[in-house]
Every structure is written in C-alpha cells, then in structure tokens.
Amino acid sequence: MTTIKDIAKAAGVTIATVSRALNNEPGVNELTRSKIVALANELNYIPNFAAKRLVNKRSNCIGIIWHGARGLFFSHWCNSLQKRADQRGFSTMISLAHPDKAIRQFSEHFIDRLIFWSSPGLPLSLSFLQQKEKFAGSMLVMGGNVLENAHRIGIDRKGAIFKAVQHLAEFGHRSIAFIGQDEEKLSGFMHGLLEFQLSYHPDFIIHYPRPSSLPEAKLLALIGKKPQERPTAFVLDSHGVLFEFNKIVRKQQVRIPEQFSVVVYDSIPEMEQVFDIPLTTVGPNIEQLTEAALDILTGDQPDAFQGRWVDMNVESELTVRESVLRPENRS
DNA sequence: CTGCGTGTCCCTGGACTGGA
DNA sequence: TCCAGTCCAGGGACACGCAG
C-alpha cells in the first residue's frame, strides 16, 4: 500500500509537504504541489483514514445503528442518507449488530456522529446505556424511542394512519378495516374512526404481534362476508403487511380497488408496482427524513443546535394514487 | 513468566530554518 | 521580511526486547 512516505521519497520532499500539497493547504508552491499530486495518482495513493482519525480524533463519517434492520424502507432510507451525506462530504457506515456492541465499535473507529434507529418502547439494555454514556460524539435517535442527551427525530405514525382514515372517509367509506402490528398506528386508526364517526367492528381490526404472520383465516372471513357486511376499504400498517395481504387476496382473485380500496403505510417506490394499479400511501417522506437527520448531525446549522438537543417530529404525507375508489363505484 | 519501556505505524499542525 | 520547506511532537494500539 502506498503511503504518504512513499510519495515524499519519490518527490524528494518531506511527508509534511506531501500532506499539505494533497490537502490543498497553503505553503507549497504550485509546481511542487502538481508534482506531488501526479505522483500520488501514479502510485495509486489512498489516504489512510485510520491514521487521519488518530490525529484529528474525529471522522467525517456517520455511523448508523439499526439492529435487526430489514425491509424496503431500510434499504431506501440508507440509500438516501448515503447519497445526501456524500453531497455534504460525509461517508456512512452501517452496523446491524446489537446496539451496545455497535456503539462501542463506532467509538473505536473515532466515529463521533451516530444515528440510532430504535422502535418506540423498545427496551434498551444496561450495557447499551453505559456505552451511550461513554460515547463522546452526538447521537440522533430515530424511529420513535427516546433517549436522554441525544437528538431525536420522531415519526408521527399515529397521525399518518389518521390521515389514511381521513382520506377514505372523504371518499365516502364508512366501514374500514385495519391490518397491522403497530400499537401507535392502531391508535391513529381508532382516533380516525371516532373523529369521522365511522362504524366500529371489532372483527374489522386484525392486529397481530410481531414477528407472527397475518392470520389468514381472519382475513378470509372478513373478505368472505356478504357485500353489505364487509369493509369497503383496508388500511395496512406497513409494506410487510401489504405483501402478506397481497398473497392472500390474490389467491381469492380479489380485485383492488374494484372490490376494496387500500391505503398503505410506507411511502416507498415499490408501492407503485405491487398491484396492477399504483397504491395510495401514507408515511414520512424518506428524503425529508434523511435531510433532517443530516441537518442535525453534520452541523449545517451550528448556531441553531449548539448546546441543546433537537426534538422534532416529521409529518407523514399522503400520496394519492389509484387504490381508493368511492364505495358506490365498487363492483 | 510478568511487567515495563521503547519503537513503529501514519498523518497533522505548529514551530522552526534557510534562502531570496 | 516573506515564502517554501523541514522538523518534531503527539495520538492509540501493538510488537518487541529487556530486566527482575
């Protein structure tokens, strides 16, 4: 591996001069600088970031801790963050390890900016909290959990599902079913029913715990009801639930939206392709979410955040596509 | 065998030197 | 005096040698 030493030797200068030349620092004449840059290219020099971090005690890298991450949202969010961080001169590193291990590993690599994804109410281990106390950089918690001495960006899941119910109510739906696993989203659904005075049927709510699968029998019973007794629309609380829902209703040759309208939580591009028609979705805008995170962590607004922890919620937005019809237009 | 001291790795940045 | 370049300390982890 070529080091700054090799370039210095080849250029006939000291390593400090090479360092200045390659970092565009003043104090090196242009002729020497271009000679050094040419040699660095020729010798395929790649800066040793471990050594840089050793000196600076910081890195332009954002660590992401997302234990047990899976699914499309994770993939889109990471892609968006990586792209936008790159535009700001930052790189990203992801750890899927246990949070206490991940925080320690990032510290060992002098990574001093962390994003910690954690679902609301997820218990945090004592060893994680101890590692968090020792961590000297800034941490941003996303996903709903709350942590002392850390920035927080929350997602208004309850408000998102409320918006979905509102949209369906405005289209004239009175009998809406909810399928999902998230308490907060179910609470948003119930709030919507109350607010818009929609009919409540306990069997219209299929709420099942993670990580079990959608109870097929319950869904089949629901869609098998007489037309006047069954729901006219479904609110699905994640793209994971949608895929399970899709698998079951396709077997029954159910047509969306001719027989049932559907609104799904998770604003990801795949929602345009799961069914024959693009799905109406509700959820946080991924680009907005990553931009807000980078504003906090890359210090683009240093005065705004100095000395205090940011605590904000990102609103969800409804993207109207083609999966909702008025009930009277159903077949 | 254990514990301690020293050198090495790679790079930066401040202090310093030499020549014009 | 100023500019271009050099010298050197220092950072954490680890390997190595030496003394007890």
mmCIF file of C-alpha atoms (C1' of nucleotides) in Angstrom:
data_model
loop_
_atom_site.group_PDB
_atom_site.id
_atom_site.type_symbol
_atom_site.label_atom_id
_atom_site.label_comp_id
_atom_site.label_asym_id
_atom_site.label_seq_id
_atom_site.Cartn_x
_atom_site.Cartn_y
_atom_site.Cartn_z
ATOM 1 C CA MET A 1 0.000 0.000 0.000
ATOM 2 C CA THR A 2 1.366 3.422 -0.955
ATOM 3 C CA THR A 3 1.733 5.814 1.971
ATOM 4 C CA ILE A 4 2.489 9.493 2.197
ATOM 5 C CA LYS A 5 6.073 8.431 2.990
ATOM 6 C CA ASP A 6 6.492 6.755 -0.406
ATOM 7 C CA ILE A 7 5.263 9.853 -2.195
ATOM 8 C CA ALA A 8 7.592 12.071 -0.147
ATOM 9 C CA LYS A 9 10.532 9.859 -1.066
ATOM 10 C CA ALA A 10 9.607 9.844 -4.760
ATOM 11 C CA ALA A 11 9.048 13.631 -4.817
ATOM 12 C CA GLY A 12 12.187 14.423 -2.819
ATOM 13 C CA VAL A 13 10.289 16.359 -0.131
ATOM 14 C CA THR A 14 9.198 15.552 3.410
ATOM 15 C CA ILE A 15 5.921 13.927 4.335
ATOM 16 C CA ALA A 16 4.631 17.189 5.817
ATOM 17 C CA THR A 17 4.982 18.873 2.418
ATOM 18 C CA VAL A 18 3.118 15.992 0.772
ATOM 19 C CA SER A 19 0.382 16.250 3.402
ATOM 20 C CA ARG A 20 -0.014 19.992 2.711
ATOM 21 C CA ALA A 21 0.029 19.529 -1.053
ATOM 22 C CA LEU A 22 -2.582 16.766 -1.045
ATOM 23 C CA ASN A 23 -4.842 18.628 1.390
ATOM 24 C CA ASN A 24 -4.664 21.880 -0.584
ATOM 25 C CA GLU A 25 -3.058 23.639 2.370
ATOM 26 C CA PRO A 26 -1.011 26.804 1.734
ATOM 27 C CA GLY A 27 2.775 26.767 1.991
ATOM 28 C CA VAL A 28 3.569 24.617 -1.029
ATOM 29 C CA ASN A 29 4.431 26.105 -4.423
ATOM 30 C CA GLU A 30 2.219 25.115 -7.331
ATOM 31 C CA LEU A 31 4.947 23.254 -9.211
ATOM 32 C CA THR A 32 5.760 21.062 -6.177
ATOM 33 C CA ARG A 33 2.052 20.568 -5.496
ATOM 34 C CA SER A 34 1.239 19.362 -9.008
ATOM 35 C CA LYS A 35 4.291 17.073 -8.988
ATOM 36 C CA ILE A 36 3.097 15.537 -5.692
ATOM 37 C CA VAL A 37 -0.491 15.157 -6.919
ATOM 38 C CA ALA A 38 0.749 13.475 -10.116
ATOM 39 C CA LEU A 39 2.919 11.070 -8.099
ATOM 40 C CA ALA A 40 0.037 10.286 -5.748
ATOM 41 C CA ASN A 41 -2.123 9.350 -8.761
ATOM 42 C CA GLU A 42 0.655 7.387 -10.379
ATOM 43 C CA LEU A 43 1.356 5.407 -7.194
ATOM 44 C CA ASN A 44 -2.367 4.926 -6.551
ATOM 45 C CA TYR A 45 -2.166 6.612 -3.153
ATOM 46 C CA ILE A 46 -5.236 6.155 -0.925
ATOM 47 C CA PRO A 47 -5.216 8.183 2.312
ATOM 48 C CA ASN A 48 -5.198 6.096 5.470
ATOM 49 C CA PHE A 49 -8.338 7.267 7.271
ATOM 50 C CA ALA A 50 -7.489 5.324 10.404
ATOM 51 C CA ALA A 51 -4.334 7.434 10.774
ATOM 52 C CA LYS A 52 -6.235 10.635 9.973
ATOM 53 C CA ARG A 53 -8.778 9.817 12.643
ATOM 54 C CA LEU A 54 -5.965 9.098 15.046
ATOM 55 C CA VAL A 55 -4.686 12.635 14.642
ATOM 56 C CA ASN A 56 -7.963 14.518 14.322
ATOM 57 C CA LYS A 57 -9.886 12.402 16.829
ATOM 58 C CA ARG A 58 -12.875 12.612 14.519
ATOM 59 C CA SER A 59 -14.057 11.330 11.184
ATOM 60 C CA ASN A 60 -16.340 12.658 8.513
ATOM 61 C CA CYS A 61 -18.361 9.521 8.854
ATOM 62 C CA ILE A 62 -21.855 8.925 10.205
ATOM 63 C CA GLY A 63 -22.483 5.612 11.911
ATOM 64 C CA ILE A 64 -25.921 4.041 11.625
ATOM 65 C CA ILE A 65 -27.036 1.581 14.268
ATOM 66 C CA TRP A 66 -30.046 -0.383 13.112
ATOM 67 C CA HIS A 67 -30.202 -3.697 14.882
ATOM 68 C CA GLY A 68 -32.380 -6.218 13.084
ATOM 69 C CA ALA A 69 -32.976 -3.899 10.156
ATOM 70 C CA ARG A 70 -34.811 -5.419 7.236
ATOM 71 C CA GLY A 71 -37.303 -4.458 4.607
ATOM 72 C CA LEU A 72 -37.508 -1.952 1.831
ATOM 73 C CA PHE A 73 -37.827 1.161 3.969
ATOM 74 C CA PHE A 74 -34.413 0.441 5.492
ATOM 75 C CA SER A 75 -32.854 -0.002 2.077
ATOM 76 C CA HIS A 76 -34.366 3.215 0.649
ATOM 77 C CA TRP A 77 -33.571 5.226 3.758
ATOM 78 C CA CYS A 78 -29.917 4.091 3.794
ATOM 79 C CA ASN A 79 -29.530 4.824 0.094
ATOM 80 C CA SER A 80 -30.969 8.298 0.500
ATOM 81 C CA LEU A 81 -28.820 9.038 3.549
ATOM 82 C CA GLN A 82 -25.656 7.798 1.850
ATOM 83 C CA LYS A 83 -26.320 9.897 -1.269
ATOM 84 C CA ARG A 84 -27.090 13.052 0.667
ATOM 85 C CA ALA A 85 -24.264 12.582 3.161
ATOM 86 C CA ASP A 86 -21.858 12.206 0.244
ATOM 87 C CA GLN A 87 -23.029 15.568 -1.122
ATOM 88 C CA ARG A 88 -22.050 17.092 2.230
ATOM 89 C CA GLY A 89 -18.608 15.444 2.254
ATOM 90 C CA PHE A 90 -19.559 12.692 4.698
ATOM 91 C CA SER A 91 -19.474 8.949 4.386
ATOM 92 C CA THR A 92 -21.749 6.469 6.173
ATOM 93 C CA MET A 93 -21.224 3.148 7.900
ATOM 94 C CA ILE A 94 -23.988 0.767 8.948
ATOM 95 C CA SER A 95 -23.955 -1.648 11.850
ATOM 96 C CA LEU A 96 -26.632 -4.300 12.257
ATOM 97 C CA ALA A 97 -25.007 -5.532 15.468
ATOM 98 C CA HIS A 98 -26.527 -5.253 18.935
ATOM 99 C CA PRO A 99 -26.664 -1.540 19.780
ATOM 100 C CA ASP A 100 -24.213 -1.779 22.711
ATOM 101 C CA LYS A 101 -21.656 -3.551 20.516
ATOM 102 C CA ALA A 102 -22.264 -1.204 17.608
ATOM 103 C CA ILE A 103 -21.785 1.969 19.660
ATOM 104 C CA ARG A 104 -18.502 0.614 21.014
ATOM 105 C CA GLN A 105 -17.234 -0.380 17.571
ATOM 106 C CA PHE A 106 -18.074 3.025 16.143
ATOM 107 C CA SER A 107 -16.247 4.720 19.043
ATOM 108 C CA GLU A 108 -13.195 2.569 18.341
ATOM 109 C CA HIS A 109 -13.210 3.897 14.782
ATOM 110 C CA PHE A 110 -13.432 7.514 16.011
ATOM 111 C CA ILE A 111 -16.916 7.849 14.525
ATOM 112 C CA ASP A 112 -18.479 10.619 16.526
ATOM 113 C CA ARG A 113 -21.864 11.044 14.840
ATOM 114 C CA LEU A 114 -24.387 8.287 15.222
ATOM 115 C CA ILE A 115 -27.926 7.629 14.093
ATOM 116 C CA PHE A 116 -29.634 5.084 16.259
ATOM 117 C CA TRP A 117 -32.818 3.545 14.844
ATOM 118 C CA SER A 118 -34.993 2.162 17.577
ATOM 119 C CA SER A 119 -38.687 1.418 17.632
ATOM 120 C CA PRO A 120 -40.859 3.173 20.219
ATOM 121 C CA GLY A 121 -40.797 1.498 23.596
ATOM 122 C CA LEU A 122 -38.031 -0.952 22.664
ATOM 123 C CA PRO A 123 -36.233 -1.737 25.952
ATOM 124 C CA LEU A 124 -32.587 -0.665 25.942
ATOM 125 C CA SER A 125 -30.059 -2.830 27.758
ATOM 126 C CA LEU A 126 -27.990 -1.551 30.660
ATOM 127 C CA SER A 127 -24.779 -2.159 28.748
ATOM 128 C CA PHE A 128 -26.111 -0.040 25.869
ATOM 129 C CA LEU A 129 -26.899 2.832 28.236
ATOM 130 C CA GLN A 130 -23.412 2.524 29.748
ATOM 131 C CA GLN A 131 -21.801 2.642 26.301
ATOM 132 C CA LYS A 132 -24.032 5.590 25.398
ATOM 133 C CA GLU A 133 -22.798 7.480 28.499
ATOM 134 C CA LYS A 134 -19.170 6.913 27.426
ATOM 135 C CA PHE A 135 -19.829 7.962 23.841
ATOM 136 C CA ALA A 136 -18.356 11.424 23.314
ATOM 137 C CA GLY A 137 -19.979 12.388 19.992
ATOM 138 C CA SER A 138 -23.502 13.359 19.074
ATOM 139 C CA MET A 139 -26.266 10.832 18.718
ATOM 140 C CA LEU A 140 -29.567 11.113 16.932
ATOM 141 C CA VAL A 141 -32.331 8.696 17.821
ATOM 142 C CA MET A 142 -34.817 7.931 15.065
ATOM 143 C CA GLY A 143 -37.786 5.634 14.871
ATOM 144 C CA GLY A 144 -39.691 6.621 17.977
ATOM 145 C CA ASN A 145 -37.626 5.722 21.012
ATOM 146 C CA VAL A 146 -36.479 8.412 23.444
ATOM 147 C CA LEU A 147 -33.000 8.724 24.922
ATOM 148 C CA GLU A 148 -31.515 11.263 27.304
ATOM 149 C CA ASN A 149 -28.781 13.559 25.968
ATOM 150 C CA ALA A 150 -29.450 12.731 22.344
ATOM 151 C CA HIS A 151 -31.207 14.397 19.438
ATOM 152 C CA ARG A 152 -34.486 12.847 18.408
ATOM 153 C CA ILE A 153 -36.474 12.733 15.193
ATOM 154 C CA GLY A 154 -39.814 11.106 15.689
ATOM 155 C CA ILE A 155 -42.218 9.852 13.073
ATOM 156 C CA ASP A 156 -45.868 10.666 13.540
ATOM 157 C CA ARG A 157 -47.193 7.163 12.846
ATOM 158 C CA LYS A 158 -50.458 7.802 14.648
ATOM 159 C CA GLY A 159 -51.081 10.958 12.614
ATOM 160 C CA ALA A 160 -50.180 9.099 9.424
ATOM 161 C CA ILE A 161 -52.832 6.429 9.879
ATOM 162 C CA PHE A 162 -55.298 9.112 10.949
ATOM 163 C CA LYS A 163 -54.642 10.805 7.590
ATOM 164 C CA ALA A 164 -55.296 7.495 5.801
ATOM 165 C CA VAL A 165 -58.665 7.115 7.558
ATOM 166 C CA GLN A 166 -59.499 10.740 6.827
ATOM 167 C CA HIS A 167 -58.756 10.211 3.129
ATOM 168 C CA LEU A 168 -61.006 7.144 2.994
ATOM 169 C CA ALA A 169 -63.761 8.936 4.934
ATOM 170 C CA GLU A 170 -63.623 11.830 2.487
ATOM 171 C CA PHE A 171 -64.141 9.303 -0.314
ATOM 172 C CA GLY A 172 -67.313 8.151 1.465
ATOM 173 C CA HIS A 173 -66.046 4.954 3.118
ATOM 174 C CA ARG A 174 -67.888 4.156 6.387
ATOM 175 C CA SER A 175 -66.651 0.589 7.003
ATOM 176 C CA ILE A 176 -62.891 0.490 7.132
ATOM 177 C CA ALA A 177 -60.666 -2.377 8.314
ATOM 178 C CA PHE A 178 -57.194 -2.123 9.830
ATOM 179 C CA ILE A 179 -54.494 -4.766 9.459
ATOM 180 C CA GLY A 180 -51.219 -4.324 11.255
ATOM 181 C CA GLN A 181 -48.817 -4.887 14.112
ATOM 182 C CA ASP A 182 -48.083 -1.421 15.446
ATOM 183 C CA GLU A 183 -49.869 -0.062 18.548
ATOM 184 C CA GLU A 184 -49.317 3.580 17.628
ATOM 185 C CA LYS A 185 -50.790 3.104 14.170
ATOM 186 C CA LEU A 186 -53.791 1.231 15.574
ATOM 187 C CA SER A 187 -54.346 4.136 17.932
ATOM 188 C CA GLY A 188 -54.292 6.520 14.940
ATOM 189 C CA PHE A 189 -56.858 4.304 13.239
ATOM 190 C CA MET A 190 -59.183 4.335 16.263
ATOM 191 C CA HIS A 191 -58.813 8.092 16.523
ATOM 192 C CA GLY A 192 -59.831 8.374 12.876
ATOM 193 C CA LEU A 193 -62.926 6.208 13.406
ATOM 194 C CA LEU A 194 -64.026 8.418 16.309
ATOM 195 C CA GLU A 195 -63.233 11.706 14.611
ATOM 196 C CA PHE A 196 -65.130 10.861 11.409
ATOM 197 C CA GLN A 197 -67.890 8.907 13.194
ATOM 198 C CA LEU A 198 -67.217 5.716 11.236
ATOM 199 C CA SER A 199 -68.654 2.360 12.198
ATOM 200 C CA TYR A 200 -66.588 0.237 14.569
ATOM 201 C CA HIS A 201 -66.493 -3.554 14.182
ATOM 202 C CA PRO A 202 -64.012 -5.490 16.354
ATOM 203 C CA ASP A 203 -63.534 -8.096 13.608
ATOM 204 C CA PHE A 204 -62.524 -5.321 11.169
ATOM 205 C CA ILE A 205 -59.314 -4.968 13.159
ATOM 206 C CA ILE A 206 -56.666 -7.622 12.570
ATOM 207 C CA HIS A 207 -53.931 -6.646 14.986
ATOM 208 C CA TYR A 208 -51.306 -9.359 15.430
ATOM 209 C CA PRO A 209 -47.964 -9.324 17.239
ATOM 210 C CA ARG A 210 -44.524 -9.309 15.622
ATOM 211 C CA PRO A 211 -43.000 -11.489 14.303
ATOM 212 C CA SER A 212 -46.012 -13.704 13.570
ATOM 213 C CA SER A 213 -47.693 -13.682 10.161
ATOM 214 C CA LEU A 214 -51.014 -12.226 9.158
ATOM 215 C CA PRO A 215 -53.737 -14.655 10.362
ATOM 216 C CA GLU A 216 -55.087 -15.816 7.014
ATOM 217 C CA ALA A 217 -58.355 -17.206 8.400
ATOM 218 C CA LYS A 218 -59.328 -13.857 9.904
ATOM 219 C CA LEU A 219 -58.698 -12.031 6.637
ATOM 220 C CA LEU A 220 -60.558 -14.661 4.603
ATOM 221 C CA ALA A 221 -63.520 -14.422 6.992
ATOM 222 C CA LEU A 222 -63.535 -10.665 6.523
ATOM 223 C CA ILE A 223 -63.434 -10.612 2.728
ATOM 224 C CA GLY A 224 -65.863 -13.558 2.583
ATOM 225 C CA LYS A 225 -68.631 -11.637 4.380
ATOM 226 C CA LYS A 226 -71.745 -10.579 2.492
ATOM 227 C CA PRO A 227 -71.094 -7.410 0.439
ATOM 228 C CA GLN A 228 -73.180 -5.193 2.762
ATOM 229 C CA GLU A 229 -71.425 -6.567 5.889
ATOM 230 C CA ARG A 230 -67.805 -6.423 4.866
ATOM 231 C CA PRO A 231 -65.430 -3.470 4.919
ATOM 232 C CA THR A 232 -65.154 -1.316 1.823
ATOM 233 C CA ALA A 233 -61.564 -0.337 2.480
ATOM 234 C CA PHE A 234 -58.381 -1.526 4.187
ATOM 235 C CA VAL A 235 -55.692 0.412 5.971
ATOM 236 C CA LEU A 236 -52.463 -1.638 6.053
ATOM 237 C CA ASP A 237 -49.831 -0.531 8.537
ATOM 238 C CA SER A 238 -46.642 -1.432 6.608
ATOM 239 C CA HIS A 239 -45.366 -2.711 3.298
ATOM 240 C CA GLY A 240 -44.588 -6.020 5.064
ATOM 241 C CA VAL A 241 -48.272 -6.402 5.926
ATOM 242 C CA LEU A 242 -49.161 -5.416 2.367
ATOM 243 C CA PHE A 243 -47.088 -8.248 0.903
ATOM 244 C CA GLU A 244 -48.824 -10.780 3.166
ATOM 245 C CA PHE A 245 -52.219 -9.246 2.394
ATOM 246 C CA ASN A 246 -51.467 -9.362 -1.324
ATOM 247 C CA LYS A 247 -50.503 -13.034 -1.185
ATOM 248 C CA ILE A 248 -53.818 -13.957 0.458
ATOM 249 C CA VAL A 249 -56.193 -11.773 -1.570
ATOM 250 C CA ARG A 250 -54.626 -12.752 -4.901
ATOM 251 C CA LYS A 251 -55.477 -16.393 -4.219
ATOM 252 C CA GLN A 252 -59.108 -15.283 -3.780
ATOM 253 C CA GLN A 253 -58.917 -13.263 -7.012
ATOM 254 C CA VAL A 254 -59.895 -10.143 -5.122
ATOM 255 C CA ARG A 255 -59.651 -7.020 -7.275
ATOM 256 C CA ILE A 256 -58.143 -3.810 -5.887
ATOM 257 C CA PRO A 257 -59.654 -1.211 -5.936
ATOM 258 C CA GLU A 258 -62.808 -2.521 -7.645
ATOM 259 C CA GLN A 259 -63.787 -4.608 -4.578
ATOM 260 C CA PHE A 260 -61.756 -2.991 -1.779
ATOM 261 C CA SER A 261 -59.939 0.312 -1.540
ATOM 262 C CA VAL A 262 -56.483 0.178 0.053
ATOM 263 C CA VAL A 263 -54.188 2.700 1.739
ATOM 264 C CA VAL A 264 -50.766 1.504 2.892
ATOM 265 C CA TYR A 265 -48.336 2.985 5.386
ATOM 266 C CA ASP A 266 -44.778 3.279 3.928
ATOM 267 C CA SER A 267 -44.020 5.711 1.165
ATOM 268 C CA ILE A 268 -41.606 3.650 -0.879
ATOM 269 C CA PRO A 269 -41.343 3.377 -4.688
ATOM 270 C CA GLU A 270 -42.370 -0.303 -4.718
ATOM 271 C CA MET A 271 -45.902 0.759 -3.760
ATOM 272 C CA GLU A 272 -46.453 1.675 -7.399
ATOM 273 C CA GLN A 273 -45.777 -1.879 -8.564
ATOM 274 C CA VAL A 274 -47.212 -4.390 -6.073
ATOM 275 C CA PHE A 275 -50.699 -4.363 -7.596
ATOM 276 C CA ASP A 276 -51.792 -3.711 -11.153
ATOM 277 C CA ILE A 277 -52.521 -0.137 -10.087
ATOM 278 C CA PRO A 278 -50.256 2.174 -8.043
ATOM 279 C CA LEU A 279 -51.209 2.241 -4.357
ATOM 280 C CA THR A 280 -52.205 5.248 -2.321
ATOM 281 C CA THR A 281 -49.722 5.531 0.545
ATOM 282 C CA VAL A 282 -49.139 7.479 3.690
ATOM 283 C CA GLY A 283 -45.857 7.824 5.583
ATOM 284 C CA PRO A 284 -42.855 10.000 6.152
ATOM 285 C CA ASN A 285 -41.043 11.319 3.108
ATOM 286 C CA ILE A 286 -37.706 9.484 3.098
ATOM 287 C CA GLU A 287 -35.801 12.388 1.534
ATOM 288 C CA GLN A 288 -37.153 14.791 4.168
ATOM 289 C CA LEU A 289 -36.260 12.339 6.903
ATOM 290 C CA THR A 290 -32.628 11.958 5.798
ATOM 291 C CA GLU A 291 -32.227 15.684 5.167
ATOM 292 C CA ALA A 292 -33.467 16.488 8.676
ATOM 293 C CA ALA A 293 -31.054 13.929 10.162
ATOM 294 C CA LEU A 294 -28.094 15.376 8.251
ATOM 295 C CA ASP A 295 -29.015 18.949 9.197
ATOM 296 C CA ILE A 296 -28.653 17.916 12.821
ATOM 297 C CA LEU A 297 -25.567 15.718 12.569
ATOM 298 C CA THR A 298 -23.418 17.487 10.013
ATOM 299 C CA GLY A 299 -23.773 20.787 11.803
ATOM 300 C CA ASP A 300 -25.022 22.726 8.810
ATOM 301 C CA GLN A 301 -26.935 24.883 11.254
ATOM 302 C CA PRO A 302 -24.443 25.015 14.129
ATOM 303 C CA ASP A 303 -25.940 28.039 15.855
ATOM 304 C CA ALA A 304 -29.415 26.575 15.858
ATOM 305 C CA PHE A 305 -28.379 23.390 17.641
ATOM 306 C CA GLN A 306 -25.457 24.432 19.814
ATOM 307 C CA GLY A 307 -25.803 23.286 23.352
ATOM 308 C CA ARG A 308 -29.256 21.804 23.095
ATOM 309 C CA TRP A 309 -30.831 18.603 21.905
ATOM 310 C CA VAL A 310 -33.161 18.741 18.950
ATOM 311 C CA ASP A 311 -36.507 17.056 19.409
ATOM 312 C CA MET A 312 -38.726 17.072 16.345
ATOM 313 C CA ASN A 313 -41.391 15.090 14.556
ATOM 314 C CA VAL A 314 -41.506 14.521 10.828
ATOM 315 C CA GLU A 315 -45.038 14.764 9.485
ATOM 316 C CA SER A 316 -46.288 11.976 7.280
ATOM 317 C CA GLU A 317 -47.667 12.770 3.881
ATOM 318 C CA LEU A 318 -50.466 11.187 1.906
ATOM 319 C CA THR A 319 -49.634 10.259 -1.689
ATOM 320 C CA VAL A 320 -52.862 9.776 -3.599
ATOM 321 C CA ARG A 321 -52.585 7.234 -6.398
ATOM 322 C CA GLU A 322 -55.209 4.811 -7.727
ATOM 323 C CA SER A 323 -56.105 2.322 -4.991
ATOM 324 C CA VAL A 324 -59.040 4.232 -3.497
ATOM 325 C CA LEU A 325 -62.468 4.417 -5.185
ATOM 326 C CA ARG A 326 -65.741 5.742 -3.831
ATOM 327 C CA PRO A 327 -67.719 2.786 -2.325
ATOM 328 C CA GLU A 328 -70.637 3.304 -4.721
ATOM 329 C CA ASN A 329 -68.275 2.823 -7.689
ATOM 330 C CA ARG A 330 -67.234 -0.618 -6.492
ATOM 331 C CA SER A 331 -68.144 -3.708 -8.444
ATOM 332 C "C1'" DC B 1 6.638 -15.609 33.217
ATOM 333 C "C1'" DT B 2 5.406 -10.889 34.091
ATOM 334 C "C1'" DG B 3 5.744 -6.109 33.731
ATOM 335 C "C1'" DC B 4 7.726 -2.201 31.943
ATOM 336 C "C1'" DG B 5 9.856 0.728 28.458
ATOM 337 C "C1'" DT B 6 10.626 1.701 23.723
ATOM 338 C "C1'" DG B 7 9.786 1.800 18.896
ATOM 339 C "C1'" DT B 8 6.663 1.600 14.987
ATOM 340 C "C1'" DC B 9 2.666 2.606 12.327
ATOM 341 C "C1'" DC B 10 0.581 7.158 9.561
ATOM 342 C "C1'" DC B 11 -0.672 11.649 9.481
ATOM 343 C "C1'" DT B 12 -1.373 16.533 11.035
ATOM 344 C "C1'" DG B 13 -0.155 21.019 12.588
ATOM 345 C "C1'" DG B 14 2.696 24.284 14.962
ATOM 346 C "C1'" DA B 15 7.385 25.783 15.398
ATOM 347 C "C1'" DC B 16 11.401 26.455 13.159
ATOM 348 C "C1'" DT B 17 15.093 27.132 9.314
ATOM 349 C "C1'" DG B 18 17.233 28.725 5.146
ATOM 350 C "C1'" DG B 19 17.409 31.319 1.054
ATOM 351 C "C1'" DA B 20 15.976 35.153 -1.858
ATOM 352 C "C1'" DT C 1 10.659 40.090 5.784
ATOM 353 C "C1'" DC C 2 8.475 36.565 3.433
ATOM 354 C "C1'" DC C 3 7.949 32.227 1.350
ATOM 355 C "C1'" DA C 4 8.848 27.330 0.830
ATOM 356 C "C1'" DG C 5 10.102 23.634 3.024
ATOM 357 C "C1'" DT C 6 11.692 20.808 7.225
ATOM 358 C "C1'" DC C 7 11.491 19.180 11.936
ATOM 359 C "C1'" DC C 8 9.205 17.184 15.549
ATOM 360 C "C1'" DA C 9 5.605 16.067 18.916
ATOM 361 C "C1'" DG C 10 1.686 13.550 19.559
ATOM 362 C "C1'" DG C 11 -2.260 10.451 19.141
ATOM 363 C "C1'" DG C 12 -3.735 4.675 20.478
ATOM 364 C "C1'" DA C 13 -2.618 0.012 19.680
ATOM 365 C "C1'" DC C 14 0.539 -3.310 19.343
ATOM 366 C "C1'" DA C 15 5.046 -5.799 18.905
ATOM 367 C "C1'" DC C 16 9.306 -6.492 20.739
ATOM 368 C "C1'" DG C 17 13.238 -6.567 23.919
ATOM 369 C "C1'" DC C 18 14.995 -6.470 28.414
ATOM 370 C "C1'" DA C 19 15.176 -6.728 33.454
ATOM 371 C "C1'" DG C 20 13.571 -8.692 37.602
#
